[in-house]
Amino acid sequence: MEIRVSATRMQLLATRKRLAMAERGHKLMKDKLDELMKQFLELVKAERKLREEVEAALGRALPAFLQARATMSRAEMEGALMVSRAQSKIEAASRNIMNVKVPELSWVIGEAQDVYPYGFSGTSAALDDAVEGLTKVVPKLVKLAEVEKTIELLADELEKTRRRVNALEYVVIPNLEETIKYIVMKLDEMERGNLTRLMKVKDIVRKKRA
Amino acid sequence: MSMYKIAVVGEEEAVLGFRSLGADIFALGGPEQGEKILAALKRGKYGVVFLTEQAAEALPELVKAFEDQPLPAVAIIPGIEGSLGLARMRMKKIVEKAVGADILFQERG
């Protein structure tokens, strides 16, 4: 690595200061990385569990619609489902994990007490069951979406942080150390050169006197 | 605290049910629909977008489009045919990217 600094005592002090700063930054970043990783792994674990639950539940809920479909005509079914009374919304807040803004979502179902959007004539009980089953899954689905989003955002931050830690650890800090070594050696060399010159001068002076 | 809508994208049989819950549904049609769905998702104020696996497979850009934004949260859900493991693959990729190695999923594939 090429070092382009003037070997002066000033430079040496400045570089030492920069090294101290880089080391402090590195330690902080590393702590952040560790904490992020801890949170991240916890979330990933939670996500897996949630995903398993959701997939099992949806695996029951969606075929129920197919069953309902079998008992009703297509037009009837669509007519029943297309008009929705339920005003379900997502309420979103944001949370801060290690300076990463992540969403916090919850499912809010509107004022309609029941979610059955249709009258009971012309629809089958199977459809009721299907809708009910789905209603039960949705909060979990929303939670899953939230957790996955959080994981996604944290993953991004983790990658960035790790890149910074590595840059400091393997590039910036070694470079600064090298620079310090270079300056110290250069200064020592100058010192020695100076010393020999002085000794030589003294010799000459002594010889002239003699 | 603000309110957002729910969107569901997928094959018709799978998404129909969500309609009854007041979600906006986008039934999967031809491939030319993809752009329009994405545009609609971007325009609308959606907090959560559920994609069935079929939709995620047909329109991968929908999964990618919101990756770096806090909202909407995109989640892949199994479609009518049950889980194909697409969502798992996605998580696996994310974890790999973040951790630098496949540390969680190796034993169970």
PDB file of C-alpha atoms in Angstrom:
ATOM      1  CA  MET A   1       0.000   0.000   0.000  1.00  0.00           C
ATOM      2  CA  GLU A   2       1.309   3.357  -0.962  1.00  0.00           C
ATOM      3  CA  ILE A   3       1.579   5.821   1.837  1.00  0.00           C
ATOM      4  CA  ARG A   4       1.351   9.441   0.911  1.00  0.00           C
ATOM      5  CA  VAL A   5       1.974  11.418   4.019  1.00  0.00           C
ATOM      6  CA  SER A   6       4.827  13.596   5.019  1.00  0.00           C
ATOM      7  CA  ALA A   7       6.757  11.987   7.789  1.00  0.00           C
ATOM      8  CA  THR A   8       6.445  14.641  10.412  1.00  0.00           C
ATOM      9  CA  ARG A   9       5.649  14.579  14.057  1.00  0.00           C
ATOM     10  CA  MET A  10       2.444  16.508  13.306  1.00  0.00           C
ATOM     11  CA  GLN A  11       1.308  13.871  10.855  1.00  0.00           C
ATOM     12  CA  LEU A  12       2.135  11.164  13.353  1.00  0.00           C
ATOM     13  CA  LEU A  13      -0.055  12.710  16.011  1.00  0.00           C
ATOM     14  CA  ALA A  14      -2.902  13.289  13.589  1.00  0.00           C
ATOM     15  CA  THR A  15      -2.732   9.732  12.298  1.00  0.00           C
ATOM     16  CA  ARG A  16      -2.681   8.340  15.804  1.00  0.00           C
ATOM     17  CA  LYS A  17      -5.802  10.325  16.548  1.00  0.00           C
ATOM     18  CA  ARG A  18      -7.480   8.975  13.447  1.00  0.00           C
ATOM     19  CA  LEU A  19      -6.538   5.442  14.403  1.00  0.00           C
ATOM     20  CA  ALA A  20      -8.052   5.873  17.856  1.00  0.00           C
ATOM     21  CA  MET A  21     -11.203   7.207  16.271  1.00  0.00           C
ATOM     22  CA  ALA A  22     -11.382   4.354  13.781  1.00  0.00           C
ATOM     23  CA  GLU A  23     -10.932   1.826  16.533  1.00  0.00           C
ATOM     24  CA  ARG A  24     -13.670   3.381  18.581  1.00  0.00           C
ATOM     25  CA  GLY A  25     -15.953   3.443  15.579  1.00  0.00           C
ATOM     26  CA  HIS A  26     -15.128  -0.141  14.830  1.00  0.00           C
ATOM     27  CA  LYS A  27     -16.002  -1.231  18.338  1.00  0.00           C
ATOM     28  CA  LEU A  28     -19.300   0.628  18.258  1.00  0.00           C
ATOM     29  CA  MET A  29     -20.183  -0.755  14.858  1.00  0.00           C
ATOM     30  CA  LYS A  30     -19.327  -4.229  15.980  1.00  0.00           C
ATOM     31  CA  ASP A  31     -21.577  -3.873  19.007  1.00  0.00           C
ATOM     32  CA  LYS A  32     -24.351  -2.677  16.748  1.00  0.00           C
ATOM     33  CA  LEU A  33     -23.789  -5.588  14.433  1.00  0.00           C
ATOM     34  CA  ASP A  34     -23.955  -8.062  17.305  1.00  0.00           C
ATOM     35  CA  GLU A  35     -27.155  -6.605  18.641  1.00  0.00           C
ATOM     36  CA  LEU A  36     -28.721  -6.445  15.190  1.00  0.00           C
ATOM     37  CA  MET A  37     -27.782 -10.030  14.588  1.00  0.00           C
ATOM     38  CA  LYS A  38     -29.311 -11.092  17.869  1.00  0.00           C
ATOM     39  CA  GLN A  39     -32.583  -9.360  17.091  1.00  0.00           C
ATOM     40  CA  PHE A  40     -32.498 -10.613  13.558  1.00  0.00           C
ATOM     41  CA  LEU A  41     -32.085 -14.232  14.536  1.00  0.00           C
ATOM     42  CA  GLU A  42     -34.881 -13.970  17.046  1.00  0.00           C
ATOM     43  CA  LEU A  43     -37.161 -12.562  14.380  1.00  0.00           C
ATOM     44  CA  VAL A  44     -36.199 -15.221  11.904  1.00  0.00           C
ATOM     45  CA  LYS A  45     -37.055 -17.854  14.462  1.00  0.00           C
ATOM     46  CA  ALA A  46     -40.405 -16.218  15.153  1.00  0.00           C
ATOM     47  CA  GLU A  47     -41.067 -15.924  11.444  1.00  0.00           C
ATOM     48  CA  ARG A  48     -40.559 -19.616  10.870  1.00  0.00           C
ATOM     49  CA  LYS A  49     -42.992 -20.537  13.571  1.00  0.00           C
ATOM     50  CA  LEU A  50     -45.541 -18.038  12.368  1.00  0.00           C
ATOM     51  CA  ARG A  51     -45.155 -19.114   8.788  1.00  0.00           C
ATOM     52  CA  GLU A  52     -45.807 -22.720   9.703  1.00  0.00           C
ATOM     53  CA  GLU A  53     -48.948 -21.768  11.579  1.00  0.00           C
ATOM     54  CA  VAL A  54     -50.215 -19.533   8.815  1.00  0.00           C
ATOM     55  CA  GLU A  55     -49.608 -22.064   6.113  1.00  0.00           C
ATOM     56  CA  ALA A  56     -51.418 -24.726   8.044  1.00  0.00           C
ATOM     57  CA  ALA A  57     -54.346 -22.420   8.764  1.00  0.00           C
ATOM     58  CA  LEU A  58     -54.588 -21.153   5.215  1.00  0.00           C
ATOM     59  CA  GLY A  59     -54.322 -24.680   3.985  1.00  0.00           C
ATOM     60  CA  ARG A  60     -57.600 -25.259   5.768  1.00  0.00           C
ATOM     61  CA  ALA A  61     -59.268 -21.921   5.043  1.00  0.00           C
ATOM     62  CA  LEU A  62     -58.764 -21.668   1.307  1.00  0.00           C
ATOM     63  CA  PRO A  63     -60.051 -25.097   0.334  1.00  0.00           C
ATOM     64  CA  ALA A  64     -63.153 -24.249   2.354  1.00  0.00           C
ATOM     65  CA  PHE A  65     -63.922 -21.641  -0.278  1.00  0.00           C
ATOM     66  CA  LEU A  66     -63.568 -24.232  -2.955  1.00  0.00           C
ATOM     67  CA  GLN A  67     -66.012 -26.384  -1.069  1.00  0.00           C
ATOM     68  CA  ALA A  68     -68.421 -23.512  -0.735  1.00  0.00           C
ATOM     69  CA  ARG A  69     -67.995 -22.904  -4.404  1.00  0.00           C
ATOM     70  CA  ALA A  70     -69.069 -26.439  -5.090  1.00  0.00           C
ATOM     71  CA  THR A  71     -72.353 -25.911  -3.306  1.00  0.00           C
ATOM     72  CA  MET A  72     -73.217 -22.628  -4.974  1.00  0.00           C
ATOM     73  CA  SER A  73     -73.168 -21.199  -8.426  1.00  0.00           C
ATOM     74  CA  ARG A  74     -70.310 -18.991  -9.412  1.00  0.00           C
ATOM     75  CA  ALA A  75     -72.534 -15.972  -9.825  1.00  0.00           C
ATOM     76  CA  GLU A  76     -74.142 -16.440  -6.445  1.00  0.00           C
ATOM     77  CA  MET A  77     -70.831 -16.814  -4.750  1.00  0.00           C
ATOM     78  CA  GLU A  78     -69.303 -13.788  -6.381  1.00  0.00           C
ATOM     79  CA  GLY A  79     -72.400 -11.801  -5.695  1.00  0.00           C
ATOM     80  CA  ALA A  80     -72.194 -12.752  -2.064  1.00  0.00           C
ATOM     81  CA  LEU A  81     -68.534 -11.920  -1.675  1.00  0.00           C
ATOM     82  CA  MET A  82     -68.120  -8.930  -3.914  1.00  0.00           C
ATOM     83  CA  VAL A  83     -70.184  -6.668  -1.753  1.00  0.00           C
ATOM     84  CA  SER A  84     -68.287  -6.260   1.394  1.00  0.00           C
ATOM     85  CA  ARG A  85     -69.563  -4.602   4.495  1.00  0.00           C
ATOM     86  CA  ALA A  86     -66.449  -5.216   6.438  1.00  0.00           C
ATOM     87  CA  GLN A  87     -64.128  -2.253   6.302  1.00  0.00           C
ATOM     88  CA  SER A  88     -60.974  -3.904   7.289  1.00  0.00           C
ATOM     89  CA  LYS A  89     -57.940  -1.727   7.447  1.00  0.00           C
ATOM     90  CA  ILE A  90     -54.394  -1.951   8.517  1.00  0.00           C
ATOM     91  CA  GLU A  91     -53.241   0.280  11.267  1.00  0.00           C
ATOM     92  CA  ALA A  92     -49.581   1.040  10.972  1.00  0.00           C
ATOM     93  CA  ALA A  93     -47.229   2.468  13.516  1.00  0.00           C
ATOM     94  CA  SER A  94     -43.501   2.445  13.302  1.00  0.00           C
ATOM     95  CA  ARG A  95     -40.993   1.099  15.701  1.00  0.00           C
ATOM     96  CA  ASN A  96     -37.302   1.665  15.960  1.00  0.00           C
ATOM     97  CA  ILE A  97     -34.934  -1.277  16.137  1.00  0.00           C
ATOM     98  CA  MET A  98     -31.312  -0.140  16.315  1.00  0.00           C
ATOM     99  CA  ASN A  99     -32.162   2.928  14.303  1.00  0.00           C
ATOM    100  CA  VAL A 100     -34.017   0.979  11.654  1.00  0.00           C
ATOM    101  CA  LYS A 101     -37.575   2.081  11.216  1.00  0.00           C
ATOM    102  CA  VAL A 102     -39.797  -0.948  11.039  1.00  0.00           C
ATOM    103  CA  PRO A 103     -43.557  -1.049  10.729  1.00  0.00           C
ATOM    104  CA  GLU A 104     -45.907  -2.324  13.342  1.00  0.00           C
ATOM    105  CA  LEU A 105     -49.125  -3.466  11.798  1.00  0.00           C
ATOM    106  CA  SER A 106     -52.422  -4.483  13.200  1.00  0.00           C
ATOM    107  CA  TRP A 107     -55.606  -5.483  11.542  1.00  0.00           C
ATOM    108  CA  VAL A 108     -58.595  -3.350  12.325  1.00  0.00           C
ATOM    109  CA  ILE A 109     -61.972  -4.547  11.380  1.00  0.00           C
ATOM    110  CA  GLY A 110     -64.554  -1.865  10.854  1.00  0.00           C
ATOM    111  CA  GLU A 111     -67.758  -1.194  12.687  1.00  0.00           C
ATOM    112  CA  ALA A 112     -69.592  -4.084  11.104  1.00  0.00           C
ATOM    113  CA  GLN A 113     -69.678  -6.616  13.883  1.00  0.00           C
ATOM    114  CA  ASP A 114     -69.759  -9.661  11.715  1.00  0.00           C
ATOM    115  CA  VAL A 115     -67.767 -10.158   8.610  1.00  0.00           C
ATOM    116  CA  TYR A 116     -70.414 -11.946   6.623  1.00  0.00           C
ATOM    117  CA  PRO A 117     -70.991  -9.494   3.839  1.00  0.00           C
ATOM    118  CA  TYR A 118     -74.033 -11.199   2.454  1.00  0.00           C
ATOM    119  CA  GLY A 119     -77.557 -12.133   3.351  1.00  0.00           C
ATOM    120  CA  PHE A 120     -78.180 -15.665   4.380  1.00  0.00           C
ATOM    121  CA  SER A 121     -80.491 -16.576   1.564  1.00  0.00           C
ATOM    122  CA  GLY A 122     -78.860 -18.109  -1.407  1.00  0.00           C
ATOM    123  CA  THR A 123     -75.606 -18.751   0.371  1.00  0.00           C
ATOM    124  CA  SER A 124     -74.496 -21.948   1.933  1.00  0.00           C
ATOM    125  CA  ALA A 125     -73.284 -22.752   5.376  1.00  0.00           C
ATOM    126  CA  ALA A 126     -70.053 -23.869   3.829  1.00  0.00           C
ATOM    127  CA  LEU A 127     -69.425 -20.294   2.743  1.00  0.00           C
ATOM    128  CA  ASP A 128     -70.012 -19.053   6.283  1.00  0.00           C
ATOM    129  CA  ASP A 129     -67.458 -21.487   7.535  1.00  0.00           C
ATOM    130  CA  ALA A 130     -65.018 -20.481   4.853  1.00  0.00           C
ATOM    131  CA  VAL A 131     -65.336 -16.787   5.629  1.00  0.00           C
ATOM    132  CA  GLU A 132     -65.053 -17.417   9.331  1.00  0.00           C
ATOM    133  CA  GLY A 133     -61.994 -19.558   8.860  1.00  0.00           C
ATOM    134  CA  LEU A 134     -60.327 -16.891   6.795  1.00  0.00           C
ATOM    135  CA  THR A 135     -61.184 -14.175   9.280  1.00  0.00           C
ATOM    136  CA  LYS A 136     -59.347 -16.099  11.939  1.00  0.00           C
ATOM    137  CA  VAL A 137     -56.227 -16.387   9.846  1.00  0.00           C
ATOM    138  CA  VAL A 138     -55.937 -12.764   8.822  1.00  0.00           C
ATOM    139  CA  PRO A 139     -54.494 -11.343  12.074  1.00  0.00           C
ATOM    140  CA  LYS A 140     -51.759 -13.929  11.882  1.00  0.00           C
ATOM    141  CA  LEU A 141     -51.212 -13.135   8.244  1.00  0.00           C
ATOM    142  CA  VAL A 142     -50.803  -9.476   9.035  1.00  0.00           C
ATOM    143  CA  LYS A 143     -48.381 -10.298  11.811  1.00  0.00           C
ATOM    144  CA  LEU A 144     -46.452 -12.499   9.428  1.00  0.00           C
ATOM    145  CA  ALA A 145     -46.261  -9.702   6.897  1.00  0.00           C
ATOM    146  CA  GLU A 146     -44.986  -7.375   9.597  1.00  0.00           C
ATOM    147  CA  VAL A 147     -42.333  -9.782  10.790  1.00  0.00           C
ATOM    148  CA  GLU A 148     -41.159 -10.550   7.287  1.00  0.00           C
ATOM    149  CA  LYS A 149     -40.931  -6.893   6.450  1.00  0.00           C
ATOM    150  CA  THR A 150     -38.956  -6.265   9.608  1.00  0.00           C
ATOM    151  CA  ILE A 151     -36.604  -9.082   8.722  1.00  0.00           C
ATOM    152  CA  GLU A 152     -36.161  -7.651   5.275  1.00  0.00           C
ATOM    153  CA  LEU A 153     -35.314  -4.199   6.558  1.00  0.00           C
ATOM    154  CA  LEU A 154     -33.019  -5.511   9.270  1.00  0.00           C
ATOM    155  CA  ALA A 155     -31.239  -7.697   6.758  1.00  0.00           C
ATOM    156  CA  ASP A 156     -30.456  -4.617   4.735  1.00  0.00           C
ATOM    157  CA  GLU A 157     -29.091  -2.783   7.743  1.00  0.00           C
ATOM    158  CA  LEU A 158     -27.120  -5.831   8.837  1.00  0.00           C
ATOM    159  CA  GLU A 159     -25.440  -6.035   5.490  1.00  0.00           C
ATOM    160  CA  LYS A 160     -24.557  -2.370   5.510  1.00  0.00           C
ATOM    161  CA  THR A 161     -23.244  -2.488   9.052  1.00  0.00           C
ATOM    162  CA  ARG A 162     -21.171  -5.544   8.392  1.00  0.00           C
ATOM    163  CA  ARG A 163     -19.680  -3.935   5.357  1.00  0.00           C
ATOM    164  CA  ARG A 164     -18.678  -0.943   7.433  1.00  0.00           C
ATOM    165  CA  VAL A 165     -17.219  -3.096  10.196  1.00  0.00           C
ATOM    166  CA  ASN A 166     -15.198  -5.035   7.673  1.00  0.00           C
ATOM    167  CA  ALA A 167     -14.022  -1.909   5.912  1.00  0.00           C
ATOM    168  CA  LEU A 168     -12.799  -0.514   9.210  1.00  0.00           C
ATOM    169  CA  GLU A 169     -11.304  -3.763  10.386  1.00  0.00           C
ATOM    170  CA  TYR A 170      -9.542  -4.867   7.227  1.00  0.00           C
ATOM    171  CA  VAL A 171      -8.822  -1.648   5.381  1.00  0.00           C
ATOM    172  CA  VAL A 172      -8.958   1.542   7.392  1.00  0.00           C
ATOM    173  CA  ILE A 173      -7.342   0.369  10.603  1.00  0.00           C
ATOM    174  CA  PRO A 174      -4.504  -1.633   9.011  1.00  0.00           C
ATOM    175  CA  ASN A 175      -3.807   1.303   6.707  1.00  0.00           C
ATOM    176  CA  LEU A 176      -3.552   3.713   9.571  1.00  0.00           C
ATOM    177  CA  GLU A 177      -1.328   1.343  11.507  1.00  0.00           C
ATOM    178  CA  GLU A 178       0.908   0.990   8.498  1.00  0.00           C
ATOM    179  CA  THR A 179       1.080   4.741   8.134  1.00  0.00           C
ATOM    180  CA  ILE A 180       2.052   5.181  11.764  1.00  0.00           C
ATOM    181  CA  LYS A 181       4.735   2.561  11.426  1.00  0.00           C
ATOM    182  CA  TYR A 182       6.027   4.261   8.325  1.00  0.00           C
ATOM    183  CA  ILE A 183       6.185   7.671   9.974  1.00  0.00           C
ATOM    184  CA  VAL A 184       7.830   6.322  13.099  1.00  0.00           C
ATOM    185  CA  MET A 185      10.463   4.536  11.083  1.00  0.00           C
ATOM    186  CA  LYS A 186      11.071   7.551   8.930  1.00  0.00           C
ATOM    187  CA  LEU A 187      11.416   9.785  11.950  1.00  0.00           C
ATOM    188  CA  ASP A 188      13.789   7.311  13.607  1.00  0.00           C
ATOM    189  CA  GLU A 189      15.830   7.155  10.462  1.00  0.00           C
ATOM    190  CA  MET A 190      16.070  10.937  10.343  1.00  0.00           C
ATOM    191  CA  GLU A 191      17.049  10.957  13.977  1.00  0.00           C
ATOM    192  CA  ARG A 192      19.828   8.461  13.340  1.00  0.00           C
ATOM    193  CA  GLY A 193      20.951  10.403  10.281  1.00  0.00           C
ATOM    194  CA  ASN A 194      21.076  13.536  12.348  1.00  0.00           C
ATOM    195  CA  LEU A 195      23.057  11.818  15.080  1.00  0.00           C
ATOM    196  CA  THR A 196      25.685  10.482  12.725  1.00  0.00           C
ATOM    197  CA  ARG A 197      25.985  13.873  11.105  1.00  0.00           C
ATOM    198  CA  LEU A 198      26.553  15.506  14.474  1.00  0.00           C
ATOM    199  CA  MET A 199      29.140  12.928  15.415  1.00  0.00           C
ATOM    200  CA  LYS A 200      30.897  13.469  12.112  1.00  0.00           C
ATOM    201  CA  VAL A 201      30.873  17.225  12.592  1.00  0.00           C
ATOM    202  CA  LYS A 202      32.287  16.846  16.076  1.00  0.00           C
ATOM    203  CA  ASP A 203      35.019  14.623  14.705  1.00  0.00           C
ATOM    204  CA  ILE A 204      35.978  17.220  12.138  1.00  0.00           C
ATOM    205  CA  VAL A 205      35.970  19.988  14.723  1.00  0.00           C
ATOM    206  CA  ARG A 206      38.118  17.878  17.056  1.00  0.00           C
ATOM    207  CA  LYS A 207      40.604  17.106  14.285  1.00  0.00           C
ATOM    208  CA  LYS A 208      40.962  20.797  13.398  1.00  0.00           C
ATOM    209  CA  ARG A 209      41.681  21.675  17.006  1.00  0.00           C
ATOM    210  CA  ALA A 210      44.253  18.958  17.304  1.00  0.00           C
TER     211      ALA A 210
ATOM    212  CA  MET B   1     -50.879   6.331  13.395  1.00  0.00           C
ATOM    213  CA  SER B   2     -52.429   5.951  10.018  1.00  0.00           C
ATOM    214  CA  MET B   3     -54.698   3.553   8.260  1.00  0.00           C
ATOM    215  CA  TYR B   4     -53.840   1.516   5.244  1.00  0.00           C
ATOM    216  CA  LYS B   5     -55.638  -0.863   2.966  1.00  0.00           C
ATOM    217  CA  ILE B   6     -54.998  -4.513   2.350  1.00  0.00           C
ATOM    218  CA  ALA B   7     -54.328  -5.858  -1.106  1.00  0.00           C
ATOM    219  CA  VAL B   8     -54.395  -9.470  -2.175  1.00  0.00           C
ATOM    220  CA  VAL B   9     -52.979 -10.615  -5.476  1.00  0.00           C
ATOM    221  CA  GLY B  10     -53.474 -14.124  -6.709  1.00  0.00           C
ATOM    222  CA  GLU B  11     -55.531 -16.588  -8.643  1.00  0.00           C
ATOM    223  CA  GLU B  12     -59.204 -15.902  -8.496  1.00  0.00           C
ATOM    224  CA  GLU B  13     -60.274 -18.853  -6.356  1.00  0.00           C
ATOM    225  CA  ALA B  14     -57.756 -17.998  -3.689  1.00  0.00           C
ATOM    226  CA  VAL B  15     -58.350 -14.267  -3.457  1.00  0.00           C
ATOM    227  CA  LEU B  16     -62.121 -14.251  -3.646  1.00  0.00           C
ATOM    228  CA  GLY B  17     -62.435 -15.019   0.027  1.00  0.00           C
ATOM    229  CA  PHE B  18     -60.388 -12.015   0.992  1.00  0.00           C
ATOM    230  CA  ARG B  19     -62.872  -9.800  -0.740  1.00  0.00           C
ATOM    231  CA  SER B  20     -65.359 -10.545   1.982  1.00  0.00           C
ATOM    232  CA  LEU B  21     -62.935  -9.103   4.501  1.00  0.00           C
ATOM    233  CA  GLY B  22     -62.768  -5.802   2.748  1.00  0.00           C
ATOM    234  CA  ALA B  23     -59.415  -6.283   1.088  1.00  0.00           C
ATOM    235  CA  ASP B  24     -58.764  -5.067  -2.429  1.00  0.00           C
ATOM    236  CA  ILE B  25     -58.202  -8.023  -4.648  1.00  0.00           C
ATOM    237  CA  PHE B  26     -56.302  -8.306  -7.878  1.00  0.00           C
ATOM    238  CA  ALA B  27     -57.130 -11.502  -9.678  1.00  0.00           C
ATOM    239  CA  LEU B  28     -54.421 -12.947 -11.777  1.00  0.00           C
ATOM    240  CA  GLY B  29     -55.127 -12.639 -15.475  1.00  0.00           C
ATOM    241  CA  GLY B  30     -52.749 -12.397 -18.375  1.00  0.00           C
ATOM    242  CA  PRO B  31     -49.154 -11.264 -17.959  1.00  0.00           C
ATOM    243  CA  GLU B  32     -49.995  -7.797 -19.278  1.00  0.00           C
ATOM    244  CA  GLN B  33     -51.831  -7.216 -16.052  1.00  0.00           C
ATOM    245  CA  GLY B  34     -48.625  -7.247 -14.068  1.00  0.00           C
ATOM    246  CA  GLU B  35     -47.630  -3.658 -14.702  1.00  0.00           C
ATOM    247  CA  LYS B  36     -51.071  -2.415 -13.966  1.00  0.00           C
ATOM    248  CA  ILE B  37     -51.256  -4.270 -10.686  1.00  0.00           C
ATOM    249  CA  LEU B  38     -47.922  -2.856  -9.642  1.00  0.00           C
ATOM    250  CA  ALA B  39     -49.008   0.637 -10.575  1.00  0.00           C
ATOM    251  CA  ALA B  40     -52.227   0.221  -8.633  1.00  0.00           C
ATOM    252  CA  LEU B  41     -50.323  -1.059  -5.622  1.00  0.00           C
ATOM    253  CA  LYS B  42     -48.010   1.914  -5.762  1.00  0.00           C
ATOM    254  CA  ARG B  43     -50.840   4.365  -6.111  1.00  0.00           C
ATOM    255  CA  GLY B  44     -53.064   2.973  -3.399  1.00  0.00           C
ATOM    256  CA  LYS B  45     -52.280   3.351   0.235  1.00  0.00           C
ATOM    257  CA  TYR B  46     -51.587  -0.258   1.059  1.00  0.00           C
ATOM    258  CA  GLY B  47     -50.130  -1.411   4.337  1.00  0.00           C
ATOM    259  CA  VAL B  48     -50.015  -5.066   3.508  1.00  0.00           C
ATOM    260  CA  VAL B  49     -49.896  -6.861   0.199  1.00  0.00           C
ATOM    261  CA  PHE B  50     -50.499 -10.572   0.188  1.00  0.00           C
ATOM    262  CA  LEU B  51     -49.291 -12.456  -2.824  1.00  0.00           C
ATOM    263  CA  THR B  52     -50.234 -16.029  -3.392  1.00  0.00           C
ATOM    264  CA  GLU B  53     -47.366 -18.179  -4.491  1.00  0.00           C
ATOM    265  CA  GLN B  54     -48.768 -18.352  -7.976  1.00  0.00           C
ATOM    266  CA  ALA B  55     -48.801 -14.583  -8.145  1.00  0.00           C
ATOM    267  CA  ALA B  56     -45.305 -14.306  -6.721  1.00  0.00           C
ATOM    268  CA  GLU B  57     -44.082 -16.720  -9.321  1.00  0.00           C
ATOM    269  CA  ALA B  58     -45.836 -15.001 -12.200  1.00  0.00           C
ATOM    270  CA  LEU B  59     -44.998 -11.476 -11.100  1.00  0.00           C
ATOM    271  CA  PRO B  60     -41.709 -11.521  -9.224  1.00  0.00           C
ATOM    272  CA  GLU B  61     -41.405  -7.763  -9.641  1.00  0.00           C
ATOM    273  CA  LEU B  62     -44.227  -7.340  -7.159  1.00  0.00           C
ATOM    274  CA  VAL B  63     -42.114  -8.967  -4.477  1.00  0.00           C
ATOM    275  CA  LYS B  64     -39.100  -6.847  -5.273  1.00  0.00           C
ATOM    276  CA  ALA B  65     -40.820  -3.518  -5.741  1.00  0.00           C
ATOM    277  CA  PHE B  66     -41.271  -2.665  -2.081  1.00  0.00           C
ATOM    278  CA  GLU B  67     -38.221  -4.360  -0.650  1.00  0.00           C
ATOM    279  CA  ASP B  68     -36.518  -1.280   0.708  1.00  0.00           C
ATOM    280  CA  GLN B  69     -39.564   0.634   1.886  1.00  0.00           C
ATOM    281  CA  PRO B  70     -41.127   0.248   5.292  1.00  0.00           C
ATOM    282  CA  LEU B  71     -44.576  -0.085   3.753  1.00  0.00           C
ATOM    283  CA  PRO B  72     -46.298  -1.953   2.286  1.00  0.00           C
ATOM    284  CA  ALA B  73     -45.221  -5.212   3.795  1.00  0.00           C
ATOM    285  CA  VAL B  74     -45.345  -7.882   1.142  1.00  0.00           C
ATOM    286  CA  ALA B  75     -45.986 -11.424   2.280  1.00  0.00           C
ATOM    287  CA  ILE B  76     -46.206 -14.514   0.183  1.00  0.00           C
ATOM    288  CA  ILE B  77     -49.028 -16.804   1.156  1.00  0.00           C
ATOM    289  CA  PRO B  78     -49.727 -20.276  -0.080  1.00  0.00           C
ATOM    290  CA  GLY B  79     -52.277 -20.395  -2.850  1.00  0.00           C
ATOM    291  CA  ILE B  80     -55.109 -22.772  -3.369  1.00  0.00           C
ATOM    292  CA  GLU B  81     -52.749 -25.626  -4.078  1.00  0.00           C
ATOM    293  CA  GLY B  82     -50.940 -25.367  -0.793  1.00  0.00           C
ATOM    294  CA  SER B  83     -47.408 -24.276  -0.112  1.00  0.00           C
ATOM    295  CA  LEU B  84     -44.697 -24.563  -2.721  1.00  0.00           C
ATOM    296  CA  GLY B  85     -42.040 -23.302  -0.370  1.00  0.00           C
ATOM    297  CA  LEU B  86     -41.596 -20.034  -2.229  1.00  0.00           C
ATOM    298  CA  ALA B  87     -41.869 -17.906   0.864  1.00  0.00           C
ATOM    299  CA  ARG B  88     -39.334 -20.076   2.622  1.00  0.00           C
ATOM    300  CA  MET B  89     -36.929 -19.642  -0.254  1.00  0.00           C
ATOM    301  CA  ARG B  90     -37.336 -15.909  -0.056  1.00  0.00           C
ATOM    302  CA  MET B  91     -36.591 -15.824   3.657  1.00  0.00           C
ATOM    303  CA  LYS B  92     -33.653 -18.090   3.127  1.00  0.00           C
ATOM    304  CA  LYS B  93     -32.206 -15.696   0.599  1.00  0.00           C
ATOM    305  CA  ILE B  94     -32.705 -12.734   2.883  1.00  0.00           C
ATOM    306  CA  VAL B  95     -31.056 -14.508   5.784  1.00  0.00           C
ATOM    307  CA  GLU B  96     -28.181 -15.570   3.609  1.00  0.00           C
ATOM    308  CA  LYS B  97     -27.664 -12.028   2.458  1.00  0.00           C
ATOM    309  CA  ALA B  98     -27.730 -10.684   5.984  1.00  0.00           C
ATOM    310  CA  VAL B  99     -25.710 -13.295   7.787  1.00  0.00           C
ATOM    311  CA  GLY B 100     -23.385 -14.114   4.949  1.00  0.00           C
ATOM    312  CA  ALA B 101     -24.054 -17.811   5.266  1.00  0.00           C
ATOM    313  CA  ASP B 102     -26.922 -20.199   5.305  1.00  0.00           C
ATOM    314  CA  ILE B 103     -26.996 -20.858   9.001  1.00  0.00           C
ATOM    315  CA  LEU B 104     -30.616 -21.609   9.733  1.00  0.00           C
ATOM    316  CA  PHE B 105     -32.103 -23.587   6.956  1.00  0.00           C
ATOM    317  CA  GLN B 106     -29.379 -25.959   6.035  1.00  0.00           C
ATOM    318  CA  GLU B 107     -30.497 -28.817   8.201  1.00  0.00           C
ATOM    319  CA  ARG B 108     -34.110 -28.729   7.207  1.00  0.00           C
ATOM    320  CA  GLY B 109     -33.708 -27.576   3.645  1.00  0.00           C
TER     321      GLY B 109
END
